CSV table of C-alpha atoms in Angstrom, one decimal:
chain,number,residue,atom,x,y,z
A,1,MET,CA,-0.1,-17.6,-4.2
A,2,PRO,CA,0.6,-19.8,-1.2
A,3,GLN,CA,4.3,-20.6,-0.9
A,4,ALA,CA,6.6,-22.6,1.3
A,5,SER,CA,9.6,-20.5,0.5
A,6,PRO,CA,9.8,-16.9,-0.8
A,7,ARG,CA,12.8,-17.8,-2.9
A,8,GLY,CA,10.9,-20.4,-4.9
A,9,THR,CA,7.8,-18.3,-5.5
A,10,TYR,CA,9.0,-16.8,-8.8
A,11,LEU,CA,9.8,-20.3,-10.0
A,12,GLN,CA,6.3,-21.4,-9.2
A,13,ILE,CA,4.9,-18.5,-11.1
A,14,SER,CA,7.1,-19.0,-14.1
A,15,GLU,CA,6.1,-22.7,-14.2
A,16,SER,CA,2.4,-21.8,-13.9
A,17,LEU,CA,2.8,-19.4,-16.8
A,18,ARG,CA,4.8,-21.9,-18.8
A,19,GLN,CA,2.0,-24.5,-18.4
A,20,LYS,CA,-0.6,-22.0,-19.5
A,21,ILE,CA,1.4,-21.2,-22.6
A,22,GLU,CA,2.0,-24.9,-23.4
A,23,LYS,CA,-1.8,-25.6,-23.0
A,24,GLY,CA,-2.7,-22.7,-25.2
A,25,LYS,CA,-4.4,-20.7,-22.5
A,26,ILE,CA,-1.9,-17.9,-23.2
A,27,ARG,CA,-1.3,-17.6,-27.0
A,28,ASP,CA,0.1,-14.2,-27.7
A,29,ALA,CA,0.3,-11.4,-25.1
A,30,LEU,CA,0.8,-12.2,-21.4
A,31,PRO,CA,-1.3,-10.3,-18.9
A,32,SER,CA,0.2,-7.0,-17.7
A,33,GLU,CA,2.7,-7.2,-14.8
A,34,ALA,CA,0.1,-5.4,-12.6
A,35,GLU,CA,-2.5,-8.1,-13.4
A,36,LEU,CA,0.0,-10.9,-12.8
A,37,MET,CA,0.8,-9.2,-9.4
A,38,ARG,CA,-2.9,-9.3,-8.5
A,39,THR,CA,-3.4,-12.8,-9.8
A,40,PHE,CA,-0.5,-14.3,-7.9
A,41,GLY,CA,-0.6,-12.0,-4.9
A,42,VAL,CA,3.1,-11.0,-5.1
A,43,GLY,CA,5.2,-7.9,-5.7
A,44,ARG,CA,6.6,-6.5,-8.9
A,45,SER,CA,10.1,-7.9,-8.3
A,46,THR,CA,8.8,-11.5,-7.9
A,47,ILE,CA,6.8,-11.1,-11.2
A,48,GLY,CA,9.9,-9.6,-12.8
A,49,ARG,CA,12.1,-12.6,-11.8
A,50,ALA,CA,9.4,-15.1,-13.1
A,51,LEU,CA,9.3,-13.3,-16.5
A,52,LYS,CA,13.0,-13.1,-16.8
A,53,ALA,CA,13.3,-16.8,-16.1
A,54,LEU,CA,10.8,-17.5,-19.0
A,55,LYS,CA,12.7,-15.1,-21.2
A,56,ALA,CA,16.0,-16.8,-20.4
A,57,ASP,CA,14.4,-20.1,-21.5
A,58,GLY,CA,13.2,-18.5,-24.8
A,59,VAL,CA,9.5,-19.0,-24.0
A,60,ILE,CA,8.6,-15.3,-23.9
A,61,GLU,CA,10.0,-12.0,-25.1
A,62,SER,CA,9.5,-8.4,-24.0
A,63,VAL,CA,8.6,-5.5,-26.3
A,64,GLN,CA,9.3,-2.1,-24.9
A,65,GLY,CA,6.1,-0.2,-24.3
A,66,ALA,CA,4.0,-3.2,-25.4
A,67,GLY,CA,4.5,-5.9,-22.7
A,68,TRP,CA,5.5,-9.6,-22.7
A,69,PHE,CA,4.6,-12.0,-25.5
A,70,VAL,CA,4.9,-15.7,-26.3
A,71,THR,CA,8.0,-16.0,-28.5
A,72,GLY,CA,7.2,-16.0,-32.2
A,73,THR,CA,3.6,-14.6,-32.0
A,74,GLY,CA,1.9,-11.3,-32.7
A,75,ASP,CA,2.8,-7.9,-34.2
A,76,ARG,CA,5.9,-6.5,-32.5
A,77,ARG,CA,6.1,-3.2,-34.2
A,78,PRO,CA,6.0,-0.1,-32.1
A,79,LEU,CA,2.6,1.3,-31.4
A,80,VAL,CA,3.2,4.4,-33.4
A,81,GLU,CA,3.7,2.2,-36.5
A,82,LYS,CA,0.4,0.4,-35.8
A,83,VAL,CA,-1.5,3.6,-35.4
A,84,THR,CA,0.1,5.1,-38.5
A,85,ASP,CA,-1.3,2.1,-40.4
A,86,ILE,CA,-4.8,3.5,-39.8
A,87,LEU,CA,-3.8,6.4,-42.1
A,88,ARG,CA,-2.8,3.9,-44.8
A,89,ARG,CA,-6.1,2.0,-44.7
A,90,GLU,CA,-8.1,2.0,-47.9
A,91,GLY,CA,-10.7,4.7,-48.1
A,92,ALA,CA,-9.2,7.1,-45.6
A,93,GLU,CA,-9.5,10.7,-46.7
A,94,LEU,CA,-8.2,14.0,-45.6
A,95,GLY,CA,-10.4,15.5,-42.9
A,96,ASP,CA,-11.8,12.1,-41.8
A,97,PRO,CA,-12.2,11.7,-38.1
A,98,PHE,CA,-9.3,9.7,-36.4
A,99,PRO,CA,-10.2,7.0,-33.9
A,100,SER,CA,-10.5,8.2,-30.3
A,101,GLU,CA,-8.0,7.4,-27.6
A,102,LYS,CA,-10.4,4.9,-26.1
A,103,ASP,CA,-10.9,3.2,-29.5
A,104,LEU,CA,-7.2,2.9,-30.0
A,105,CYS,CA,-6.7,1.5,-26.5
A,106,ASP,CA,-9.3,-1.1,-27.2
A,107,GLU,CA,-8.0,-2.0,-30.7
A,108,PHE,CA,-4.4,-2.4,-29.6
A,109,GLY,CA,-4.8,-3.5,-26.0
A,110,VAL,CA,-2.5,-0.8,-24.6
A,111,SER,CA,-2.7,2.0,-22.0
A,112,ARG,CA,-4.1,5.4,-22.7
A,113,THR,CA,-0.6,6.8,-21.9
A,114,ALA,CA,0.9,4.7,-24.7
A,115,VAL,CA,-1.8,5.8,-27.1
A,116,ARG,CA,-1.3,9.5,-26.2
A,117,SER,CA,2.4,9.2,-26.9
A,118,ALA,CA,1.8,7.7,-30.3
A,119,LEU,CA,-0.8,10.3,-31.1
A,120,ALA,CA,1.6,13.1,-30.1
A,121,LEU,CA,4.2,11.7,-32.5
A,122,LEU,CA,1.6,11.7,-35.3
A,123,GLU,CA,0.5,15.2,-34.5
A,124,GLY,CA,4.2,16.3,-34.4
A,125,LYS,CA,4.6,15.0,-37.9
A,126,GLY,CA,1.5,16.8,-39.1
A,127,LEU,CA,-0.4,13.6,-40.0
A,128,ILE,CA,-3.3,14.2,-37.6
A,129,GLU,CA,-4.7,17.3,-35.9
A,130,MET,CA,-7.2,18.3,-33.3
A,131,GLY,CA,-10.4,19.3,-35.0
A,132,PRO,CA,-13.7,20.8,-33.9
A,133,ASN,CA,-15.2,19.3,-30.7
A,134,ARG,CA,-11.8,18.1,-29.6
A,135,ARG,CA,-11.8,15.2,-32.1
A,136,ARG,CA,-8.7,14.4,-34.0
A,137,ARG,CA,-8.8,14.2,-37.8
A,138,VAL,CA,-6.6,13.1,-40.7
A,139,ARG,CA,-4.5,16.0,-41.8
A,140,ALA,CA,-2.0,14.3,-44.1
A,141,PHE,CA,-0.9,10.8,-45.2
A,142,PRO,CA,2.4,9.2,-44.4
A,143,THR,CA,4.9,8.9,-47.2
A,144,GLY,CA,7.0,5.7,-47.4
A,145,GLN,CA,7.7,4.0,-44.1
A,146,GLU,CA,7.8,7.2,-41.9
A,147,THR,CA,6.9,6.3,-38.4
A,148,SER,CA,9.5,7.2,-35.8
């Protein structure tokens, strides 16, 4: 992003993002910080300042491990809760194959690292297990609201 003053760059970026939100071009999740860095051609600290300015104005909110979201939109539950919901879906049975890491990344729009962390928690609770051919499968169903 061309700039006259490095001090004002983060304000220009926050204003650009604010306009995209107001015009409905960004409705729920903001692009990742890495993508914003590429888009605007600036470093992480500049993007961080722009996002903090929007947060201070109540336009966006951060969700640890999930990213930045337009305030009041989307599902803010931790990823492990969202993945656990797959076990609660109607028709799921013991021994059924569990979605692959790639499928979960696509479904929830998160990194493979985040998915692996959620899967490790589910495996630790004995809800899923590694089956034949390195495919995870349903081992048990959650009781109540157990997720964390």
